[in-house]
CSV table of C-alpha atoms in Angstrom, one decimal:
chain,number,residue,atom,x,y,z
A,1,UNK,CA,-28.1,-84.3,9.2
A,2,UNK,CA,-27.9,-80.7,7.9
A,3,UNK,CA,-28.2,-77.1,8.8
A,4,UNK,CA,-27.3,-77.4,12.5
A,5,UNK,CA,-25.0,-78.7,15.1
A,6,UNK,CA,-25.1,-82.5,14.6
A,7,UNK,CA,-23.5,-85.2,16.8
A,8,UNK,CA,-22.5,-88.1,14.5
A,9,UNK,CA,-20.2,-90.1,16.8
A,10,UNK,CA,-17.8,-90.8,14.0
A,11,UNK,CA,-14.5,-92.5,15.1
A,12,UNK,CA,-11.2,-90.7,14.5
A,13,UNK,CA,-10.4,-93.2,11.8
A,14,UNK,CA,-13.6,-92.6,10.0
A,15,UNK,CA,-13.1,-88.8,10.2
A,16,UNK,CA,-9.6,-89.3,8.8
A,17,UNK,CA,-10.9,-91.5,6.0
A,18,UNK,CA,-13.5,-88.9,5.0
A,19,UNK,CA,-11.0,-86.1,5.1
A,20,UNK,CA,-8.8,-88.1,2.8
A,21,UNK,CA,-11.7,-88.5,0.4
A,22,UNK,CA,-13.3,-85.1,0.4
A,23,UNK,CA,-10.1,-83.0,0.9
A,24,UNK,CA,-8.5,-83.9,-2.5
A,25,UNK,CA,-11.9,-83.7,-4.2
A,26,UNK,CA,-12.5,-80.2,-2.9
A,27,UNK,CA,-9.0,-79.2,-3.8
A,28,UNK,CA,-9.6,-80.3,-7.3
A,29,UNK,CA,-12.7,-78.0,-7.5
A,30,UNK,CA,-10.6,-75.2,-6.1
A,31,UNK,CA,-8.2,-75.7,-9.0
A,32,UNK,CA,-11.2,-75.6,-11.4
A,33,UNK,CA,-12.4,-72.3,-9.8
A,34,UNK,CA,-8.9,-70.8,-10.5
A,35,UNK,CA,-8.8,-72.1,-14.0
A,36,UNK,CA,-12.3,-70.8,-14.7
A,37,UNK,CA,-11.1,-67.2,-14.0
A,38,UNK,CA,-7.8,-67.5,-15.8
A,39,UNK,CA,-8.4,-69.7,-18.9
A,40,UNK,CA,-8.0,-68.3,-22.4
A,41,UNK,CA,-8.8,-71.5,-24.3
A,42,UNK,CA,-11.1,-71.4,-27.4
A,43,UNK,CA,-14.8,-70.8,-27.0
A,44,UNK,CA,-15.8,-74.3,-27.9
A,45,UNK,CA,-13.5,-75.7,-25.2
A,46,UNK,CA,-15.4,-73.4,-22.7
A,47,UNK,CA,-18.7,-74.8,-23.8
A,48,UNK,CA,-17.4,-78.4,-23.6
A,49,UNK,CA,-16.2,-77.8,-20.1
A,50,UNK,CA,-19.5,-76.3,-19.1
A,51,UNK,CA,-21.4,-79.3,-20.3
A,52,UNK,CA,-19.1,-81.7,-18.5
A,53,UNK,CA,-19.2,-79.7,-15.3
A,54,UNK,CA,-23.0,-79.7,-15.4
A,55,UNK,CA,-23.0,-83.5,-15.8
A,56,UNK,CA,-20.7,-84.0,-12.8
A,57,UNK,CA,-22.9,-81.7,-10.7
A,58,UNK,CA,-26.0,-83.6,-11.7
A,59,UNK,CA,-24.5,-86.9,-10.6
A,60,UNK,CA,-23.3,-85.4,-7.2
A,61,UNK,CA,-26.8,-83.9,-6.6
A,62,UNK,CA,-28.5,-87.4,-7.0
A,63,UNK,CA,-28.0,-87.7,-3.2
A,64,UNK,CA,-27.3,-84.5,-1.3
A,65,UNK,CA,-28.1,-82.7,2.0
A,66,UNK,CA,-31.3,-80.7,1.7
A,67,UNK,CA,-29.5,-77.5,2.8
A,68,UNK,CA,-26.2,-76.2,3.9
A,69,UNK,CA,-23.6,-78.4,5.6
A,70,UNK,CA,-23.9,-77.3,9.2
A,71,UNK,CA,-21.3,-78.4,11.8
A,72,UNK,CA,-20.9,-82.0,12.8
A,73,UNK,CA,-19.2,-83.1,16.0
A,74,UNK,CA,-18.1,-86.4,17.6
A,75,UNK,CA,-18.0,-87.8,21.2
A,76,UNK,CA,-15.2,-85.4,22.1
A,77,UNK,CA,-17.4,-82.4,21.3
A,78,UNK,CA,-14.8,-81.1,18.7
A,79,UNK,CA,-16.6,-79.5,15.8
A,80,UNK,CA,-16.0,-80.2,12.1
A,81,UNK,CA,-17.1,-77.1,10.3
A,82,UNK,CA,-16.4,-78.6,6.9
A,83,UNK,CA,-18.8,-76.3,5.1
A,84,UNK,CA,-17.3,-73.1,6.5
A,85,UNK,CA,-16.5,-70.3,4.0
A,86,UNK,CA,-12.9,-69.8,5.4
A,87,UNK,CA,-11.8,-73.1,7.0
A,88,UNK,CA,-14.2,-75.7,5.4
A,89,UNK,CA,-12.4,-78.8,4.2
A,90,UNK,CA,-15.4,-79.4,1.9
A,91,UNK,CA,-15.9,-75.8,0.8
A,92,UNK,CA,-14.1,-74.9,-2.5
A,93,UNK,CA,-14.6,-71.2,-1.6
A,94,UNK,CA,-12.4,-71.6,1.5
A,95,UNK,CA,-8.7,-71.2,0.7
A,96,UNK,CA,-8.9,-73.1,3.2
A,97,UNK,CA,-7.2,-71.7,6.3
A,98,UNK,CA,-5.7,-74.3,8.6
A,99,UNK,CA,-5.1,-72.5,11.9
A,100,UNK,CA,-2.6,-73.3,14.6
A,101,UNK,CA,-2.9,-72.4,18.2
A,102,UNK,CA,-1.0,-72.3,21.5
A,103,UNK,CA,-2.0,-75.1,23.8
A,104,UNK,CA,-1.9,-72.7,26.7
A,105,UNK,CA,-5.4,-71.6,26.0
A,106,UNK,CA,-4.5,-67.9,25.8
A,107,UNK,CA,-6.4,-67.5,22.5
A,108,UNK,CA,-3.4,-67.0,20.2
A,109,UNK,CA,-4.0,-68.5,16.8
A,110,UNK,CA,-2.1,-68.1,13.5
A,111,UNK,CA,-2.0,-69.4,10.0
A,112,UNK,CA,0.2,-69.2,6.9
A,113,UNK,CA,-1.9,-69.2,3.8
A,114,UNK,CA,-2.0,-68.4,0.1
A,115,UNK,CA,-4.6,-66.4,-1.9
A,116,UNK,CA,-4.8,-66.6,-5.6
A,117,UNK,CA,-6.9,-65.2,-8.5
A,118,UNK,CA,-10.3,-66.0,-6.8
A,119,UNK,CA,-9.6,-63.5,-4.0
A,120,UNK,CA,-8.8,-60.5,-6.2
A,121,UNK,CA,-10.3,-57.0,-5.7
A,122,UNK,CA,-8.2,-54.3,-7.2
A,123,UNK,CA,-5.9,-55.7,-9.9
A,124,UNK,CA,-3.3,-58.0,-8.4
A,125,UNK,CA,-4.4,-57.2,-4.9
A,126,UNK,CA,-6.5,-59.1,-2.3
A,127,UNK,CA,-10.1,-57.9,-2.1
A,128,UNK,CA,-10.4,-55.8,1.1
A,129,UNK,CA,-13.6,-57.7,2.0
A,130,UNK,CA,-11.7,-61.0,1.7
A,131,UNK,CA,-9.3,-59.8,4.3
A,132,UNK,CA,-12.3,-58.9,6.5
A,133,UNK,CA,-13.6,-62.4,5.9
A,134,UNK,CA,-10.3,-64.0,6.9
A,135,UNK,CA,-10.0,-61.8,10.0
A,136,UNK,CA,-13.5,-62.3,11.2
A,137,UNK,CA,-12.8,-66.1,11.2
A,138,UNK,CA,-9.4,-65.7,12.9
A,139,UNK,CA,-10.7,-63.4,15.6
A,140,UNK,CA,-13.6,-65.8,16.2
A,141,UNK,CA,-11.1,-68.7,16.4
A,142,UNK,CA,-9.0,-66.8,18.9
A,143,UNK,CA,-12.0,-66.3,21.1
A,144,UNK,CA,-12.9,-70.0,20.8
A,145,UNK,CA,-9.3,-71.0,21.5
A,146,UNK,CA,-9.4,-69.0,24.6
A,147,UNK,CA,-12.5,-70.8,25.8
A,148,UNK,CA,-14.7,-67.9,24.9
A,149,UNK,CA,-16.6,-68.9,21.7
A,150,UNK,CA,-18.9,-66.3,20.3
A,151,UNK,CA,-20.8,-64.7,17.5
A,152,UNK,CA,-19.3,-61.5,16.1
A,153,UNK,CA,-20.8,-58.4,17.7
A,154,UNK,CA,-18.7,-55.7,16.0
A,155,UNK,CA,-15.7,-55.9,13.7
A,156,UNK,CA,-13.4,-53.0,12.8
A,157,UNK,CA,-10.7,-53.2,10.1
A,158,UNK,CA,-7.9,-50.7,9.4
A,159,UNK,CA,-6.3,-51.1,6.0
A,160,UNK,CA,-2.6,-49.9,6.4
A,161,UNK,CA,-1.4,-50.8,2.9
A,162,UNK,CA,-2.4,-52.9,-0.1
A,163,UNK,CA,-2.2,-56.7,0.3
A,164,UNK,CA,-0.7,-58.5,-2.7
A,165,UNK,CA,-2.2,-61.8,-3.9
A,166,UNK,CA,0.2,-64.6,-2.9
A,167,UNK,CA,1.6,-66.0,0.4
A,168,UNK,CA,0.3,-64.3,3.5
A,169,UNK,CA,0.2,-64.8,7.3
A,170,UNK,CA,-2.5,-64.0,9.8
A,171,UNK,CA,-2.5,-64.0,13.6
A,172,UNK,CA,-5.1,-63.2,16.2
A,173,UNK,CA,-5.3,-63.1,20.0
A,174,UNK,CA,-7.6,-62.2,22.9
A,175,UNK,CA,-7.1,-58.6,24.0
A,176,UNK,CA,-9.4,-58.6,27.0
A,177,UNK,CA,-12.7,-60.0,28.3
A,178,UNK,CA,-15.6,-58.6,30.3
A,179,UNK,CA,-18.7,-60.5,31.2
A,180,UNK,CA,-20.1,-62.2,28.1
A,181,UNK,CA,-17.9,-60.1,25.8
A,182,UNK,CA,-14.5,-60.9,24.4
A,183,UNK,CA,-12.3,-58.4,22.6
A,184,UNK,CA,-10.0,-60.1,20.0
A,185,UNK,CA,-7.4,-58.4,17.8
A,186,UNK,CA,-5.5,-59.6,14.8
A,187,UNK,CA,-3.9,-58.8,11.5
A,188,UNK,CA,-2.9,-60.0,8.1
A,189,UNK,CA,0.7,-59.6,6.9
A,190,UNK,CA,2.3,-59.8,3.5
A,191,UNK,CA,5.9,-59.7,2.3
A,192,UNK,CA,6.2,-56.1,3.3
A,193,UNK,CA,4.6,-56.4,6.8
A,194,UNK,CA,1.2,-55.9,8.3
A,195,UNK,CA,-1.4,-54.8,5.8
A,196,UNK,CA,-4.6,-54.9,7.8
A,197,UNK,CA,-5.4,-54.7,11.5
A,198,UNK,CA,-8.7,-55.9,13.0
A,199,UNK,CA,-10.5,-55.7,16.3
A,200,UNK,CA,-13.7,-57.5,17.1
A,201,UNK,CA,-16.1,-58.1,20.0
A,202,UNK,CA,-17.5,-61.6,20.3
A,203,UNK,CA,-20.6,-62.4,22.4
A,204,UNK,CA,-20.6,-65.6,24.3
A,205,UNK,CA,-23.7,-67.6,23.2
A,206,UNK,CA,-26.4,-68.7,25.6
A,207,UNK,CA,-25.4,-72.4,25.4
A,208,UNK,CA,-21.8,-71.5,26.4
A,209,UNK,CA,-23.0,-69.3,29.3
A,210,UNK,CA,-25.2,-72.3,30.5
A,211,UNK,CA,-22.2,-74.6,30.2
A,212,UNK,CA,-20.0,-72.1,32.1
A,213,UNK,CA,-22.5,-72.1,35.0
A,214,UNK,CA,-22.7,-75.9,34.9
A,215,UNK,CA,-18.9,-76.1,34.9
A,216,UNK,CA,-18.8,-73.8,37.9
A,217,UNK,CA,-21.0,-76.2,39.8
B,1,UNK,CA,-3.1,-58.9,-20.3
B,2,UNK,CA,-3.3,-59.7,-16.6
B,3,UNK,CA,-2.9,-58.4,-13.1
B,4,UNK,CA,-3.7,-54.8,-13.9
B,5,UNK,CA,-6.0,-52.3,-15.5
B,6,UNK,CA,-6.0,-53.2,-19.1
B,7,UNK,CA,-7.6,-51.3,-22.0
B,8,UNK,CA,-8.7,-53.8,-24.6
B,9,UNK,CA,-11.0,-51.7,-26.8
B,10,UNK,CA,-13.6,-54.5,-27.1
B,11,UNK,CA,-16.9,-53.5,-28.8
B,12,UNK,CA,-20.1,-53.7,-26.8
B,13,UNK,CA,-21.1,-56.7,-29.0
B,14,UNK,CA,-17.9,-58.5,-28.2
B,15,UNK,CA,-18.3,-57.9,-24.5
B,16,UNK,CA,-21.9,-59.2,-24.7
B,17,UNK,CA,-20.7,-62.3,-26.6
B,18,UNK,CA,-18.1,-63.0,-24.0
B,19,UNK,CA,-20.5,-62.5,-21.1
B,20,UNK,CA,-22.9,-65.0,-22.8
B,21,UNK,CA,-20.0,-67.5,-23.0
B,22,UNK,CA,-18.3,-67.1,-19.6
B,23,UNK,CA,-21.4,-66.3,-17.6
B,24,UNK,CA,-23.1,-69.7,-18.0
B,25,UNK,CA,-19.8,-71.5,-17.6
B,26,UNK,CA,-19.0,-69.8,-14.3
B,27,UNK,CA,-22.6,-70.4,-13.2
B,28,UNK,CA,-22.0,-74.1,-13.8
B,29,UNK,CA,-18.9,-74.1,-11.7
B,30,UNK,CA,-20.9,-72.3,-8.9
B,31,UNK,CA,-23.3,-75.2,-9.1
B,32,UNK,CA,-20.4,-77.7,-8.7
B,33,UNK,CA,-19.1,-75.7,-5.7
B,34,UNK,CA,-22.5,-76.1,-4.0
B,35,UNK,CA,-22.8,-79.8,-4.9
B,36,UNK,CA,-19.2,-80.4,-3.6
B,37,UNK,CA,-20.3,-79.2,-0.1
B,38,UNK,CA,-23.7,-81.0,-0.1
B,39,UNK,CA,-23.3,-84.3,-1.9
B,40,UNK,CA,-23.7,-87.6,-0.1
B,41,UNK,CA,-23.1,-89.9,-3.1
B,42,UNK,CA,-20.9,-93.0,-2.7
B,43,UNK,CA,-17.1,-92.7,-2.2
B,44,UNK,CA,-16.3,-94.1,-5.7
B,45,UNK,CA,-18.6,-91.4,-7.2
B,46,UNK,CA,-16.6,-88.7,-5.4
B,47,UNK,CA,-13.3,-90.2,-6.7
B,48,UNK,CA,-14.7,-90.3,-10.2
B,49,UNK,CA,-15.9,-86.7,-10.0
B,50,UNK,CA,-12.4,-85.7,-8.8
B,51,UNK,CA,-10.6,-87.3,-11.7
B,52,UNK,CA,-13.0,-85.7,-14.2
B,53,UNK,CA,-12.7,-82.3,-12.6
B,54,UNK,CA,-8.9,-82.5,-12.7
B,55,UNK,CA,-9.1,-83.4,-16.4
B,56,UNK,CA,-11.3,-80.4,-17.2
B,57,UNK,CA,-9.0,-78.1,-15.3
B,58,UNK,CA,-5.9,-79.4,-17.1
B,59,UNK,CA,-7.5,-78.6,-20.4
B,60,UNK,CA,-8.5,-75.1,-19.3
B,61,UNK,CA,-5.0,-74.5,-18.1
B,62,UNK,CA,-3.4,-75.3,-21.5
B,63,UNK,CA,-3.9,-71.6,-22.2
B,64,UNK,CA,-4.4,-69.2,-19.3
B,65,UNK,CA,-3.4,-65.8,-17.9
B,66,UNK,CA,-0.1,-66.0,-16.0
B,67,UNK,CA,-1.8,-64.5,-12.9
B,68,UNK,CA,-5.0,-63.0,-11.6
B,69,UNK,CA,-7.6,-61.6,-13.9
B,70,UNK,CA,-7.2,-57.9,-13.3
B,71,UNK,CA,-9.7,-55.3,-14.6
B,72,UNK,CA,-10.2,-54.8,-18.3
B,73,UNK,CA,-11.9,-51.7,-19.7
B,74,UNK,CA,-13.0,-50.4,-23.1
B,75,UNK,CA,-13.0,-47.1,-24.9
B,76,UNK,CA,-15.8,-45.7,-22.6
B,77,UNK,CA,-13.5,-46.3,-19.5
B,78,UNK,CA,-16.1,-48.5,-17.9
B,79,UNK,CA,-14.3,-51.4,-16.0
B,80,UNK,CA,-15.1,-55.1,-16.3
B,81,UNK,CA,-13.9,-56.6,-13.0
B,82,UNK,CA,-14.8,-60.1,-14.1
B,83,UNK,CA,-12.4,-61.7,-11.6
B,84,UNK,CA,-13.7,-59.8,-8.6
B,85,UNK,CA,-14.5,-62.0,-5.5
B,86,UNK,CA,-18.0,-60.4,-5.1
B,87,UNK,CA,-19.2,-59.2,-8.5
B,88,UNK,CA,-17.0,-61.1,-10.9
B,89,UNK,CA,-18.8,-62.6,-13.8
B,90,UNK,CA,-16.0,-65.1,-14.3
B,91,UNK,CA,-15.3,-65.8,-10.6
B,92,UNK,CA,-17.2,-68.8,-9.2
B,93,UNK,CA,-16.6,-67.6,-5.7
B,94,UNK,CA,-18.7,-64.4,-6.4
B,95,UNK,CA,-22.4,-65.0,-5.7
B,96,UNK,CA,-22.2,-62.8,-7.9
B,97,UNK,CA,-23.8,-59.5,-6.8
B,98,UNK,CA,-25.3,-57.5,-9.7
B,99,UNK,CA,-25.7,-54.0,-8.3
B,100,UNK,CA,-28.1,-51.3,-9.3
B,101,UNK,CA,-27.6,-47.6,-8.8
B,102,UNK,CA,-29.5,-44.3,-9.1
B,103,UNK,CA,-28.6,-42.3,-12.2
B,104,UNK,CA,-28.5,-39.2,-10.1
B,105,UNK,CA,-24.9,-39.9,-9.0
B,106,UNK,CA,-25.7,-39.7,-5.3
B,107,UNK,CA,-23.9,-42.9,-4.6
B,108,UNK,CA,-26.9,-45.0,-3.7
B,109,UNK,CA,-26.5,-48.6,-4.8
B,110,UNK,CA,-28.5,-51.7,-3.9
B,111,UNK,CA,-28.8,-55.4,-4.8
B,112,UNK,CA,-31.0,-58.4,-4.2
B,113,UNK,CA,-29.0,-61.5,-3.9
B,114,UNK,CA,-29.0,-65.1,-2.6
B,115,UNK,CA,-26.4,-66.9,-0.5
B,116,UNK,CA,-26.3,-70.7,-0.3
B,117,UNK,CA,-24.3,-73.4,1.4
B,118,UNK,CA,-20.9,-72.0,0.3
B,119,UNK,CA,-21.4,-68.9,2.4
B,120,UNK,CA,-22.1,-70.6,5.7
B,121,UNK,CA,-20.5,-69.8,9.0
B,122,UNK,CA,-22.6,-70.9,12.0
B,123,UNK,CA,-25.0,-73.7,11.0
B,124,UNK,CA,-27.7,-72.3,8.6
B,125,UNK,CA,-26.4,-68.8,8.9
B,126,UNK,CA,-24.3,-66.6,6.7
B,127,UNK,CA,-20.6,-66.3,7.8
B,128,UNK,CA,-20.1,-62.9,9.5
B,129,UNK,CA,-17.0,-62.4,7.4
B,130,UNK,CA,-19.0,-63.0,4.1
B,131,UNK,CA,-21.3,-60.2,5.2
B,132,UNK,CA,-18.2,-58.0,5.7
B,133,UNK,CA,-17.0,-59.0,2.2
B,134,UNK,CA,-20.3,-58.1,0.6
B,135,UNK,CA,-20.5,-54.8,2.5
B,136,UNK,CA,-16.9,-53.8,1.7
B,137,UNK,CA,-17.8,-54.2,-2.0
B,138,UNK,CA,-21.1,-52.4,-1.7
B,139,UNK,CA,-19.7,-49.4,0.2
B,140,UNK,CA,-16.9,-49.2,-2.3
B,141,UNK,CA,-19.4,-49.3,-5.2
B,142,UNK,CA,-21.3,-46.5,-3.5
B,143,UNK,CA,-18.2,-44.3,-3.3
B,144,UNK,CA,-17.5,-45.1,-7.0
B,145,UNK,CA,-21.2,-44.4,-8.0
B,146,UNK,CA,-20.9,-41.0,-6.4
B,147,UNK,CA,-17.8,-40.2,-8.4
B,148,UNK,CA,-15.5,-40.9,-5.5
B,149,UNK,CA,-13.8,-44.3,-6.2
B,150,UNK,CA,-11.4,-45.4,-3.5
B,151,UNK,CA,-9.5,-48.1,-1.6
B,152,UNK,CA,-10.9,-49.1,1.8
B,153,UNK,CA,-9.3,-47.1,4.6
B,154,UNK,CA,-11.4,-48.4,7.5
B,155,UNK,CA,-14.5,-50.6,7.7
B,156,UNK,CA,-16.7,-51.1,10.8
B,157,UNK,CA,-19.4,-53.7,11.0
B,158,UNK,CA,-22.2,-54.0,13.6
B,159,UNK,CA,-23.9,-57.3,13.7
B,160,UNK,CA,-27.5,-56.7,14.9
B,161,UNK,CA,-28.9,-60.2,14.5
B,162,UNK,CA,-28.0,-63.5,12.8
B,163,UNK,CA,-28.3,-63.6,9.0
B,164,UNK,CA,-30.0,-66.7,7.6
B,165,UNK,CA,-28.8,-68.2,4.3
B,166,UNK,CA,-31.2,-67.5,1.5
B,167,UNK,CA,-32.6,-64.4,-0.2
B,168,UNK,CA,-31.0,-61.1,1.1
B,169,UNK,CA,-30.9,-57.4,0.1
B,170,UNK,CA,-28.0,-55.0,0.6
B,171,UNK,CA,-27.9,-51.2,0.1
B,172,UNK,CA,-25.2,-48.6,0.5
B,173,UNK,CA,-24.9,-44.8,0.2
B,174,UNK,CA,-22.5,-42.0,0.7
B,175,UNK,CA,-22.8,-40.4,4.1
B,176,UNK,CA,-20.3,-37.5,3.6
B,177,UNK,CA,-17.1,-36.5,2.0
B,178,UNK,CA,-14.1,-34.5,3.1
B,179,UNK,CA,-11.0,-33.9,0.9
B,180,UNK,CA,-9.8,-37.3,-0.4
B,181,UNK,CA,-12.0,-39.2,2.1
B,182,UNK,CA,-15.5,-40.6,1.5
B,183,UNK,CA,-17.6,-42.0,4.3
B,184,UNK,CA,-20.0,-44.6,3.0
B,185,UNK,CA,-22.7,-46.5,5.0
B,186,UNK,CA,-24.8,-49.6,4.2
B,187,UNK,CA,-26.5,-52.7,5.5
B,188,UNK,CA,-27.6,-56.2,4.7
B,189,UNK,CA,-31.2,-57.2,5.4
B,190,UNK,CA,-32.9,-60.6,5.6
B,191,UNK,CA,-36.5,-61.6,5.9
B,192,UNK,CA,-36.6,-60.1,9.5
B,193,UNK,CA,-35.0,-56.8,8.7
B,194,UNK,CA,-31.5,-55.3,8.9
B,195,UNK,CA,-28.9,-57.8,10.2
B,196,UNK,CA,-25.6,-56.0,9.8
B,197,UNK,CA,-24.7,-52.3,9.5
B,198,UNK,CA,-21.5,-51.0,8.0
B,199,UNK,CA,-19.6,-47.8,7.8
B,200,UNK,CA,-16.4,-47.3,5.8
B,201,UNK,CA,-13.9,-44.7,4.8
B,202,UNK,CA,-12.7,-44.8,1.2
B,203,UNK,CA,-9.5,-43.0,0.1
B,204,UNK,CA,-9.5,-41.4,-3.4
B,205,UNK,CA,-6.6,-42.9,-5.3
B,206,UNK,CA,-3.8,-40.7,-6.7
B,207,UNK,CA,-4.9,-41.3,-10.4
B,208,UNK,CA,-8.5,-40.1,-9.5
B,209,UNK,CA,-7.1,-37.0,-7.8
B,210,UNK,CA,-5.1,-36.2,-10.9
B,211,UNK,CA,-8.1,-36.8,-13.1
B,212,UNK,CA,-10.2,-34.5,-10.8
B,213,UNK,CA,-7.6,-31.8,-11.2
B,214,UNK,CA,-7.6,-32.3,-14.9
B,215,UNK,CA,-11.4,-32.2,-15.1
B,216,UNK,CA,-11.3,-29.0,-13.1
B,217,UNK,CA,-8.8,-27.3,-15.2
């Protein structure tokens, strides 16, 4: 039920129903996160909001998973990483990125997204580490989209120019593969072009190696 | 007032008073973020929580900064990056890290911290990109602690083993300097030792170069 890969055999309809319930709720909490950083209301309003937030949290905690969310998957084997820090439908920390991919299986993935006040490093700019977070996810998704899922082995980022908060685009693709290793590349671009480039090596996990050998016969 | 470096000349007492107000409020929102991911209460309870959260957010937004938080500083020149994604006292996305440093000015910084459900990538494990986010901040703090503040030029991460969610420690230090460049190194360690190593190059910003030349002459 938690903290692992869990097969739950939910129907597509049930998955859609849950997404329609938890998606808007999580989006509401994202709005609160933004307002928490930016509000300038009176001190007593802050205290009142704190007491109310604590009460909501206490009600939500009356029944909860004992640990982190993990990854659920259905009969088709497609994972639902709803707790993921970058793409998680139920994680208010995730912007969230909703990635698109070529159906050709060449590992090309991309996403238009928006980063607001919660992702700030230097004033008005995206935190360099947030860009690393986004690109680690994107390069990993590229490897997975190319049929080469993996854990990050190394990740290298080159910051070409500052990245302003606001609308951004990110892309990633597989550069080459060799044995259990996949080299993926990608970047983030702002209104003035590419701001950060990334290259990563992803290591095919044991279960995927076993599956590959089974697939091969 | 927002989106930049802003001198506000607050007294130490006023800074302490604001920290005592916004710190617990932001911590309450962090609790809500965690509960949002982990709750298993009934659907009508989720909807009720959503409506209440939206109402709190609307009240907080009645007066707010027009954009991101920026960095305020007082007469002593010490910055208060309260919106920062990693260390921000007012940012619910930040764990937050509270870093310690040697007074010797050698750039050594460290921090014990805890990552819960919001920072998950693979089931039960810290997202590789979150580790990059933490290490970018730590290496940058190291450069700053050594009197060499800078924007990230490059950042390289080597993932040695999986990092479990839970209690962690991170350290960073200055490896060497050359002209406007500072090389910083660091790592994150879990219960079984170092899990990720990082090296980064930080570029001294123009204003710091100017200040250095003023200091020298």
